[in-house]
XYZ file of C-alpha atoms in Angstrom:
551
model
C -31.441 -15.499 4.013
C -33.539 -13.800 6.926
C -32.455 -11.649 9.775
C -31.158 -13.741 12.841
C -33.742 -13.872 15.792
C -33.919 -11.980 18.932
C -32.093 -14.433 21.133
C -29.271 -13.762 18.459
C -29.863 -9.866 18.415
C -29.843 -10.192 21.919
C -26.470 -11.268 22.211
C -25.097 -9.167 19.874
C -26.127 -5.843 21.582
C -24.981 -7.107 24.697
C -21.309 -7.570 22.779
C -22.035 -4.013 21.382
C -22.157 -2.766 24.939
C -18.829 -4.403 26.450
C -17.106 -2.948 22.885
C -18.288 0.455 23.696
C -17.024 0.405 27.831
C -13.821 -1.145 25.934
C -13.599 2.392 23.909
C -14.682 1.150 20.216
C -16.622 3.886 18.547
C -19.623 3.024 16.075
C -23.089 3.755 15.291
C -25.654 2.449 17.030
C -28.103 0.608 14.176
C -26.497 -2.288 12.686
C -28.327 -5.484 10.404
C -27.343 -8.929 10.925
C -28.879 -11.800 8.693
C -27.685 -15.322 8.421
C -27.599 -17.991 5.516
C -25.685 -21.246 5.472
C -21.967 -22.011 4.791
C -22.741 -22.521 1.094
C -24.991 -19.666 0.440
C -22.546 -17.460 2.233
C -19.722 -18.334 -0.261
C -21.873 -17.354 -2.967
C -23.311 -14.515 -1.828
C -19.801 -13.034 -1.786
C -19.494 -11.958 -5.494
C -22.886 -12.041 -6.420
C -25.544 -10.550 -4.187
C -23.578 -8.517 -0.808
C -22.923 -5.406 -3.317
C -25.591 -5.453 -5.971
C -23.712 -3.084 -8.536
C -21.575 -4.762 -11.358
C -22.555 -8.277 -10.225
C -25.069 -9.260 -12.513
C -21.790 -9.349 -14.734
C -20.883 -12.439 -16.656
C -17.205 -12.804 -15.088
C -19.382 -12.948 -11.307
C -21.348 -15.750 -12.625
C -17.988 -17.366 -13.216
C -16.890 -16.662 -9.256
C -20.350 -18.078 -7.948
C -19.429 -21.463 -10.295
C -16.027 -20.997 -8.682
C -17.375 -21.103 -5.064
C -20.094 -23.871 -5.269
C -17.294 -25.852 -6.607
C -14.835 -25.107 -4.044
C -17.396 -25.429 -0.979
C -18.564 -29.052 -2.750
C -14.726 -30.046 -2.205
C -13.808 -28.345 0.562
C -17.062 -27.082 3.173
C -14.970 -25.115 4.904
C -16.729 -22.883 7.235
C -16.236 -19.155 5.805
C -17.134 -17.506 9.613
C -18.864 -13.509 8.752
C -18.884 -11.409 6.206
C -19.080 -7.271 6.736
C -19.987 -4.810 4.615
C -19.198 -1.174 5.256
C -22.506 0.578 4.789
C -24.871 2.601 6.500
C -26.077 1.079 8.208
C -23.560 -2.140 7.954
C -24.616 -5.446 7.204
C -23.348 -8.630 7.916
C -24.157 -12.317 7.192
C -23.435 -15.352 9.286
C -23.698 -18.829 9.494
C -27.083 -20.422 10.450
C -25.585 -23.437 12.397
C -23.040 -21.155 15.111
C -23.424 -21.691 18.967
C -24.095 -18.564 21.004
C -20.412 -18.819 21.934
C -19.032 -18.661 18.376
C -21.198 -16.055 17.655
C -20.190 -13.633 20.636
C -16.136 -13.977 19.207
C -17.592 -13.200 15.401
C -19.955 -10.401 16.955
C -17.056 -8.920 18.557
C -14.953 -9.525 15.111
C -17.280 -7.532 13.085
C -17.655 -4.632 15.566
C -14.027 -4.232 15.290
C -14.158 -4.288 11.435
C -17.333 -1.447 11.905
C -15.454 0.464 14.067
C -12.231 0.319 11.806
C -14.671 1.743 9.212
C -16.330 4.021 10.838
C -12.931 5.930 11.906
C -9.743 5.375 9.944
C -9.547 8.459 8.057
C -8.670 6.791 4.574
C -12.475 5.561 5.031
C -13.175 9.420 5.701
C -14.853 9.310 1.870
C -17.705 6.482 2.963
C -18.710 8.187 6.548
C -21.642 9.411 5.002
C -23.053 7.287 2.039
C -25.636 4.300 2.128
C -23.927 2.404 -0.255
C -26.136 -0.372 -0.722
C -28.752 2.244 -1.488
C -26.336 3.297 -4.044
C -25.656 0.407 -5.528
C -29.559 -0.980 -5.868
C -30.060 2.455 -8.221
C -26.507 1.726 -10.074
C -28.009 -1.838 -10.506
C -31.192 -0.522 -11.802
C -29.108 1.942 -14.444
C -27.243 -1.501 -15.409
C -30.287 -3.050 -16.738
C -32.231 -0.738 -18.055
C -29.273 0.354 -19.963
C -28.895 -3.037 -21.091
C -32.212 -3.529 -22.645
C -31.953 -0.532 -24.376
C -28.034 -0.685 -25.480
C -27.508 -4.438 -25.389
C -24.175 -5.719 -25.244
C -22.655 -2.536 -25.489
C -23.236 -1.802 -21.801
C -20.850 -4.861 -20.917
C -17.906 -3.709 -23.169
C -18.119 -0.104 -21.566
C -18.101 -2.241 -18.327
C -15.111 -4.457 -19.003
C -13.092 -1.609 -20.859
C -13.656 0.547 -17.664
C -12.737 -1.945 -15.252
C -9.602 -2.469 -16.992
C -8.459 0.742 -15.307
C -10.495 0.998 -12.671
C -7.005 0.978 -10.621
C -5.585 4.502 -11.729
C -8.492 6.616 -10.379
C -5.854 8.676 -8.626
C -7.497 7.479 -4.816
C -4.846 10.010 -2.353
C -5.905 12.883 -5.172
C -9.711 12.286 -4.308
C -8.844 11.874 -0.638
C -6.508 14.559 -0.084
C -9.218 17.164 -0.494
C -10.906 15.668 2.059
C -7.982 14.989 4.708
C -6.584 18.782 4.835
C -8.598 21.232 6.429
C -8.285 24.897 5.025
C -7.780 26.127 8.157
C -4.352 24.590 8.625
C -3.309 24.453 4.797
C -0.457 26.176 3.560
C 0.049 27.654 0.229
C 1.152 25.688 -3.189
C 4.499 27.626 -3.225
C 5.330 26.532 0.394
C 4.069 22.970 -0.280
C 6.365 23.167 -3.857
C 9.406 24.314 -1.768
C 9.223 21.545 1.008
C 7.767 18.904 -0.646
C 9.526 18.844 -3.764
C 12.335 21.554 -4.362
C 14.432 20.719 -1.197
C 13.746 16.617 -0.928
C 13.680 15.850 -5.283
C 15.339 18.561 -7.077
C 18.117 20.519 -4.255
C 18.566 16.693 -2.253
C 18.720 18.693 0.722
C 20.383 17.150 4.227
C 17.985 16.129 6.631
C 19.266 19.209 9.140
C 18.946 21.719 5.868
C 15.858 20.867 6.091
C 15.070 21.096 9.770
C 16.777 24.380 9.225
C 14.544 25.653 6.614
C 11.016 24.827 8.790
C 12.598 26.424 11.468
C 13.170 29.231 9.188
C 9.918 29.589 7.744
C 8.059 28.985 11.694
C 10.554 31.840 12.787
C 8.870 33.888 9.969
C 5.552 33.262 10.476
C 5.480 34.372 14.219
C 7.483 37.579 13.072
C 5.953 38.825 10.362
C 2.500 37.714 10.058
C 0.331 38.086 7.062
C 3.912 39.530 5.343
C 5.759 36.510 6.116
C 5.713 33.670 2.932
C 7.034 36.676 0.600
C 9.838 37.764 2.987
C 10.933 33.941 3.609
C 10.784 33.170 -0.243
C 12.864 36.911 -1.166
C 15.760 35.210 1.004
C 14.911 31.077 -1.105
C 15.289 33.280 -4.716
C 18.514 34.764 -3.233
C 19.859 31.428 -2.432
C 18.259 29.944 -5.064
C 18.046 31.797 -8.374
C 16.228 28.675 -10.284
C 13.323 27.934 -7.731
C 10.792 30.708 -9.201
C 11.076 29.618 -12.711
C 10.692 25.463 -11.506
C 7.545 26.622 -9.393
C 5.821 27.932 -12.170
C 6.506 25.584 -14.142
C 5.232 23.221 -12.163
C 1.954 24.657 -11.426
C 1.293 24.856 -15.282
C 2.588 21.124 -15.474
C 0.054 20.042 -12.268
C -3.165 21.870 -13.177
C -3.291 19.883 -16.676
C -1.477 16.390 -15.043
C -4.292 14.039 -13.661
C -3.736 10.373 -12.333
C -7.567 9.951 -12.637
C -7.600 8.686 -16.267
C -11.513 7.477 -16.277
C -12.664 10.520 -14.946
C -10.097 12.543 -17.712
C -12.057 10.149 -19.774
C -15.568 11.104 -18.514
C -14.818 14.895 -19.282
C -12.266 14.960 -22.329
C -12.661 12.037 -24.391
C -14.457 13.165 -27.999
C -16.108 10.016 -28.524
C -18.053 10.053 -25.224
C -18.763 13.839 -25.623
C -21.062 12.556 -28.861
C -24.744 12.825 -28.227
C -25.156 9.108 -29.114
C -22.657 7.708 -26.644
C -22.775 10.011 -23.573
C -25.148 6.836 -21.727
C -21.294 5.569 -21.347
C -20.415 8.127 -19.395
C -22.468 6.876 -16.719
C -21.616 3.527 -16.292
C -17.797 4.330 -16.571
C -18.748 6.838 -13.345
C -20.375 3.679 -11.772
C -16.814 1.841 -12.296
C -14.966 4.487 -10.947
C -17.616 5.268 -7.718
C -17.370 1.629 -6.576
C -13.280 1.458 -7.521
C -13.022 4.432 -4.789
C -15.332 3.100 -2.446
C -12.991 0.139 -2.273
C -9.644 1.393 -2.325
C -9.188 1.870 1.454
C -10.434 -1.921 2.211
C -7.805 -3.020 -0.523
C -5.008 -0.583 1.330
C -5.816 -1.581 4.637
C -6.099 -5.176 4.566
C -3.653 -5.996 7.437
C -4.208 -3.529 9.771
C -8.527 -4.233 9.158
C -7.996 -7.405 9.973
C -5.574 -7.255 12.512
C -7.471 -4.899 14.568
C -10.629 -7.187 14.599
C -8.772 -10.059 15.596
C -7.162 -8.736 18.763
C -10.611 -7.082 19.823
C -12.252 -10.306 18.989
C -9.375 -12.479 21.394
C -9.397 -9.295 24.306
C -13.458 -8.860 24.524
C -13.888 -12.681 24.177
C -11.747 -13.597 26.817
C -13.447 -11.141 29.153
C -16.838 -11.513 28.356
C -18.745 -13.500 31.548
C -21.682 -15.537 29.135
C -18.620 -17.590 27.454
C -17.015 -19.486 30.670
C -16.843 -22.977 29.903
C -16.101 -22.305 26.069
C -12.509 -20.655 26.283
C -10.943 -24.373 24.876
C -13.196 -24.530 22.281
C -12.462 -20.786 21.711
C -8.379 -21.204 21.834
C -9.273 -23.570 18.704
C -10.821 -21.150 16.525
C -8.768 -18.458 17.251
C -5.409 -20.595 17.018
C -6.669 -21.163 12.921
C -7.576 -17.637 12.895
C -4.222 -15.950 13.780
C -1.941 -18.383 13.182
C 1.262 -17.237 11.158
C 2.442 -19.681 8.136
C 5.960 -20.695 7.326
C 4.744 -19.786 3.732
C 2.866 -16.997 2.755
C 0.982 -14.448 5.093
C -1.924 -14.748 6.577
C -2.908 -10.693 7.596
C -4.695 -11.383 10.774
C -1.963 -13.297 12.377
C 0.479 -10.390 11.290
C -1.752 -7.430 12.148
C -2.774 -8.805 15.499
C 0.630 -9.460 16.553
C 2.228 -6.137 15.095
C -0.736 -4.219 17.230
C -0.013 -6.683 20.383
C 3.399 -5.743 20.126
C 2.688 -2.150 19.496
C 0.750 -1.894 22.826
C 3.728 -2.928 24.618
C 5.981 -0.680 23.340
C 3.743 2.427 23.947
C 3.418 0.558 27.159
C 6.877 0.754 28.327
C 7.440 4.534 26.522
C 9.726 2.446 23.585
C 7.994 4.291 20.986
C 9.717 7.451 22.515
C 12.619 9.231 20.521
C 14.212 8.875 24.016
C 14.067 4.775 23.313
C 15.159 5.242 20.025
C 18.629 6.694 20.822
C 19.730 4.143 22.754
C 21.874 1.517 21.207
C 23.217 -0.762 23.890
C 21.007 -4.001 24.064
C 20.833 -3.744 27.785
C 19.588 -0.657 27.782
C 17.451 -1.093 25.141
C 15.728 -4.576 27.030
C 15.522 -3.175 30.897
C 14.013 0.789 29.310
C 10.693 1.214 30.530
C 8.704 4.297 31.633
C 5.039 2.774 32.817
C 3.331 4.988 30.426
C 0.232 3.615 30.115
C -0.401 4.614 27.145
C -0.675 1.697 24.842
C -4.418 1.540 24.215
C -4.304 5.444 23.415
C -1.095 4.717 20.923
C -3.353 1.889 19.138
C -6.851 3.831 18.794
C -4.489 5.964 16.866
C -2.699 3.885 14.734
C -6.386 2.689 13.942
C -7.559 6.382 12.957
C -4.180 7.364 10.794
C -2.339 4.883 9.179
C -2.721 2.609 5.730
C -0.982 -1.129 5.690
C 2.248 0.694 4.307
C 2.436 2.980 6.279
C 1.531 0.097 9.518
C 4.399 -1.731 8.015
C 7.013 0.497 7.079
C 6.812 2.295 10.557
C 7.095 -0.698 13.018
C 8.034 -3.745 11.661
C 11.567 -4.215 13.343
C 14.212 -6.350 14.007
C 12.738 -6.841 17.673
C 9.442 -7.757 16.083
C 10.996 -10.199 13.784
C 12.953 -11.999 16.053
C 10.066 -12.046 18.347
C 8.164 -14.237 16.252
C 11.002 -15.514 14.519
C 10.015 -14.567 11.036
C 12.106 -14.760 7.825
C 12.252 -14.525 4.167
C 11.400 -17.948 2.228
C 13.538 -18.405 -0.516
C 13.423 -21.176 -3.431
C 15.964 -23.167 -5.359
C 16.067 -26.090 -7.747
C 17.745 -29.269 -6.278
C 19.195 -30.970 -9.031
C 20.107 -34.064 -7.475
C 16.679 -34.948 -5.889
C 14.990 -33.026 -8.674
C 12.752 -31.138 -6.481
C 12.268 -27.452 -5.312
C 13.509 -26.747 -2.425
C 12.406 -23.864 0.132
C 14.683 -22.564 2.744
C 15.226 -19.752 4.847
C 16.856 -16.936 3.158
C 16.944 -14.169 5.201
C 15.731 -12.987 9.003
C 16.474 -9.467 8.194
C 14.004 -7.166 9.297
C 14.938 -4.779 6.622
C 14.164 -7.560 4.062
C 11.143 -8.892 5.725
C 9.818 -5.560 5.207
C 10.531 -5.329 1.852
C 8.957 -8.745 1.332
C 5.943 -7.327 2.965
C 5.562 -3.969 1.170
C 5.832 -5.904 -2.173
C 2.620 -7.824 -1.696
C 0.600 -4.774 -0.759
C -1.461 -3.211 -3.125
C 0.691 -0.842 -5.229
C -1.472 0.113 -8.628
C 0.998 1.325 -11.416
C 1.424 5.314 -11.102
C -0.042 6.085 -15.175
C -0.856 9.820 -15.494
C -1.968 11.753 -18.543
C 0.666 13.857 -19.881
C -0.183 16.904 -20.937
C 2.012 17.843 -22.801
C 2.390 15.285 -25.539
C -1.323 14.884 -25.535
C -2.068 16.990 -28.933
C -5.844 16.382 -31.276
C -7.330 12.888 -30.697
C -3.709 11.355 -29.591
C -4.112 10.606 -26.199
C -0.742 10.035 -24.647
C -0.387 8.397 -21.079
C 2.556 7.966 -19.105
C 3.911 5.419 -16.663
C 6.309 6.576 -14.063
C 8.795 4.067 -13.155
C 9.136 2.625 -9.735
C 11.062 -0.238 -9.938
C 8.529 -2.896 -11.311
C 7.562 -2.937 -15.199
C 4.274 -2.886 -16.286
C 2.539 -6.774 -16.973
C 3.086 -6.849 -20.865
C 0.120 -9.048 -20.985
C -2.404 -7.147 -20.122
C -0.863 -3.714 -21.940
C -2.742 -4.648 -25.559
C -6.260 -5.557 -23.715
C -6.045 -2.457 -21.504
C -5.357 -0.169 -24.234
C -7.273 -1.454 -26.901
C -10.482 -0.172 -24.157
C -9.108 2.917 -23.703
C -8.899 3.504 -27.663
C -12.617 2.766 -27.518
C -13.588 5.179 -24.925
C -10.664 8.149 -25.982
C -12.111 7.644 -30.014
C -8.509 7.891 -31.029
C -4.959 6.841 -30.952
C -3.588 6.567 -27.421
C 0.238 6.352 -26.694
C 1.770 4.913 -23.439
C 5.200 5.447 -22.207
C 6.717 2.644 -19.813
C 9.898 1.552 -18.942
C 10.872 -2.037 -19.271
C 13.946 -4.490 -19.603
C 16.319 -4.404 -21.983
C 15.406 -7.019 -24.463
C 18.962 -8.670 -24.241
C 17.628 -9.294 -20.520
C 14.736 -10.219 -21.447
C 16.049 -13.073 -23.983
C 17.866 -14.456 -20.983
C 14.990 -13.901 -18.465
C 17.283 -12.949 -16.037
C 15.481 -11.380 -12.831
C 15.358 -7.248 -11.630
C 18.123 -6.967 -9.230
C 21.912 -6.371 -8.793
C 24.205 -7.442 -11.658
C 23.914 -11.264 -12.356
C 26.017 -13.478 -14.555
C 24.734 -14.709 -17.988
C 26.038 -16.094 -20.842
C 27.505 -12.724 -23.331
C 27.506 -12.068 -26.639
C 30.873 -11.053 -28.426
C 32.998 -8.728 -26.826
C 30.514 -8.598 -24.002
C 31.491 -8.670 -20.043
C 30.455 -11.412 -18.267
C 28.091 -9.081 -15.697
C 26.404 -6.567 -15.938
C 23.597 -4.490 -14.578
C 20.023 -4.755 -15.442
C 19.425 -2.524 -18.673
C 16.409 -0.546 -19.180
C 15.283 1.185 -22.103
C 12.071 3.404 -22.579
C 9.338 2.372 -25.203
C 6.169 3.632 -26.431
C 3.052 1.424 -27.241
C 0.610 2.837 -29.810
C -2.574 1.520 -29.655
C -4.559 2.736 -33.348
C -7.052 0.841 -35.025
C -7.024 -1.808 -32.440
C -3.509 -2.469 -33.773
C -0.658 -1.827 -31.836
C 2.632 -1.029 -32.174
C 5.934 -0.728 -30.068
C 8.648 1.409 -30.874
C 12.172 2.201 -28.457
C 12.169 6.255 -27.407
């Protein structure tokens, strides 16, 4: 591995001047180094990020990509990490041409980095620098703890998904200046949407109130505004108290609860854990926007990487050679998803709505197809409307705000569905559904959605440690429950309790799938449908036994 050479270097900050006129926004000082196709592979889990990776499990993922390359020496392109300043690593045997489209790849990805604000947290940190001195703490705690160190590792990455990531980043997204008080946030956030089910012009009504308010009475106004809510609303004072008694204690961020609470780790003898399980959690945060942004990252280097290519003047003679590349790149499968085929073409498509004015409430009303295909208002805005999609939004949020039935259609995407063919004795797959609505759905279910597990206060009494999972529609993977809490036992020093929601066990039995009601076969005196049953359970993890009992 060595840094690439100037006639390489030179190239690349001639690409980082075209991105710049283009209106990408990075820092200046970047590192490039290449290595070949194989090395590249295994530099992935082993060497890129040097903290954690001296693990066992990544010697298992280097074995796993020699082994892959030797069968299949695919060529694996760049690889970017989001540092300061960034590295990346390429493959010794590109042309100049190839490397100008991956140059401008990358700069994308930097510039993604650099100014989406869920990456607001890494701005400012040299995490390689980071990592070298968490690397260093690894080992030395090793020699002196043994294999200790790796069991703290492996308990704490066993959770190192419920860190409570929007908690962390709130604080950094909401500037004082503009933030309004806990009882105003209680009252629109919660009271009126979860607990009163307010209609959407009730609530239009109420911000209208409380703005009327504000430029009438000043300093005076949140007491007069919430005089007039207790009126209408005898019950809100006592629920707002009682949730700020509820939220002070509640915490999604079970290792750091962990960290500061658990008995075991407050012991002289075992507070060394304590810093490798803040290690976990450190690197777990730096990656949670790169997990949660996976589309829209990749989607947004792709169509920089097509749009600067194309126009870049030291390429002519390679666009065919080019259209190949990129045409493996973007393409969209029948089967699966492939995220820089989807983002590029959701952002392509978003330019030309911002374009034509479509993403305009004034588009949105309309409801006559003819309308609806001949609207346009030359706006001219469509770059503008990107560069902010790029700053503000996650993949769910990418997703759930623009995929439509237009977009869809467009590309004539649809919802793969599989059945058993009986005759031929094969699986089939067909086309189940071209429903935008669906396709969505489809979508948002393979984003990254970690399990919402908080600490209860409440039931969390002595050296019981009681967690609790709040249902959204999928139950928790029962195979990984007794692994997972058998390493939080360890770390807590004492029983722990977890509260979940799964199927009925009758559903279970007849492994019958989450959904509307579906036929099965019934017991006595049973119907022959009915709805999926669920039942709440506790799991006790004590002793590294555990036990599961119905609530």
């Amino acid at each position: 591995m060595q840094l690439i050479d100037q006639h390489t270097k030179k190239i690349m900050e001639g690409c980082k001047e075209r991105a710049r006129d283009a209106g990408l926004r990075f820092q200046d000082e970047t590192l490039e180094y290449i290595v070949t196709n194989k090395d590249l592979l295994e530099l992935t889990p082993k060497y890129m990020i040097p903290t954690l990776y001296d693990y066992w499990v990544h010697d298992v993922d280097v074995l796993r990509e020699r082994g892959r390359y030797e069968l299949y020496p695919v060529n694996p392109y760049e690889t970017v990490i989001n540092t300061r300043p960034p590295i990346s690593f390429y493959n010794d045997n590109n042309p100049d041409w190839l490397n100008v489209m991956i140059f401008y790849h990358v700069l994308a990805h930097i510039d993604f980095f650099q100014n989406n604000m869920l990456f607001k947290h890494t701005w400012h940190e040299d995490f390689t620098g980071i990592a070298l001195a968490d690397k260093r703490l690894i080992a030395r705690l090793r020699s002196e703890k043994g294999r200790w160190v790796d069991y703290v590792i492996e308990f704490t990455r066993g959770i190192d998904n419920i860190i409570g990531y929007y908690e962390q980043l709130s604080d950094l997204n909401h500037p004082k200046a503009i933030a309004t008080s806990r009882k105003v946030n209680y009252y629109f956030d919660h009271f009126l949407q979860t607990v009163h089910h307010a209609k959407t012009h009730e609530y239009f009504k109420e911000i209208d109130r409380y703005n009327e308010a504000q430029r009438r009475y000043g300093a005076a106004a949140e007491s007069i505004f919430f005089s007039e809510v207790s009126q209408k609303y005898p019950e809100f004072d006592t629920l707002f108290l009682r949730s700020r008694s509820q939220r002070r204690q509640e915490t999604r961020d079970v290792i750091q609860y962990l960290i500061e609470h658990s008995p075991f780790l407050q012991r002289e003898e075992n507070k060394w854990m304590r810093s490798l399980m803040q290690v976990v959690r450190n690197t777990s945060l730096f990656f949670q926007p790169q997990i949660r942004t996976k589309i829209l990252n990749e989607g947004w280097a792709s169509y920089w990487h097509e749009k600067l290519f194309l126009g870049d003047d030291r390429i002519r003679g390679n666009e065919v050679a080019f259209a190949l590349v990129n045409a493996n790149v973007i393409a969209i499968p029948r089967i699966g998803l492939n995220p820089y085929g989807l983002g590029v073409r959701l952002l392509s498509y978003l330019e030309e709505l911002a374009e034509t004015g479509k993403t305009s409430f004034e588009f949105q009303k309309l409801t006559r197809n003819e309308d609806r295909a001949s609207f346009n208002r030359k706006t001219g805005k469509g770059k503008d409307f990107l560069f902010s999609v790029r700053e503000n939004y996650s993949d769910f949020l990418f997703i759930n705000s623009f995929v439509d039935q237009d977009f869809v259609d467009r590309h004539n995407l649809f919802v793969a569905g599989k059945r058993l063919n009986a005759a031929k004795g094969v699986w089939e797959i067909y086309v189940k559904s071209r429903d935008a609505h669906q396709y969505k759905e489809m979508l948002i279910d393979s984003l990254y959605h970690p399990p919402y597990i908080y600490i209860d206060p409440a039931k969390t009494r002595g050296y019981c440690l009681y967690l609790n999972h709040r249902f959204e529609g999928k139950p928790l993977v029962q195979d990984y429950i007794a692994n997972t809490m058998l390493g939080i036992e360890y770390l807590w020093g004492g029983p722990v309790k977890l509260e979940t929601t799964e199927l009925h066990s009758d559903w279970q039995a007849h492994k019958l799938p989450r959904g509307p009601a579906q036929p099965y076969t019934p017991s006595a005196g049973r119907s022959t449908t009915a709805p999926p049953r669920l039942q709440r359970v506790v799991y006790t993890m004590e002793n590294r036994r555990l036990r599961r009992a119905l609530i």
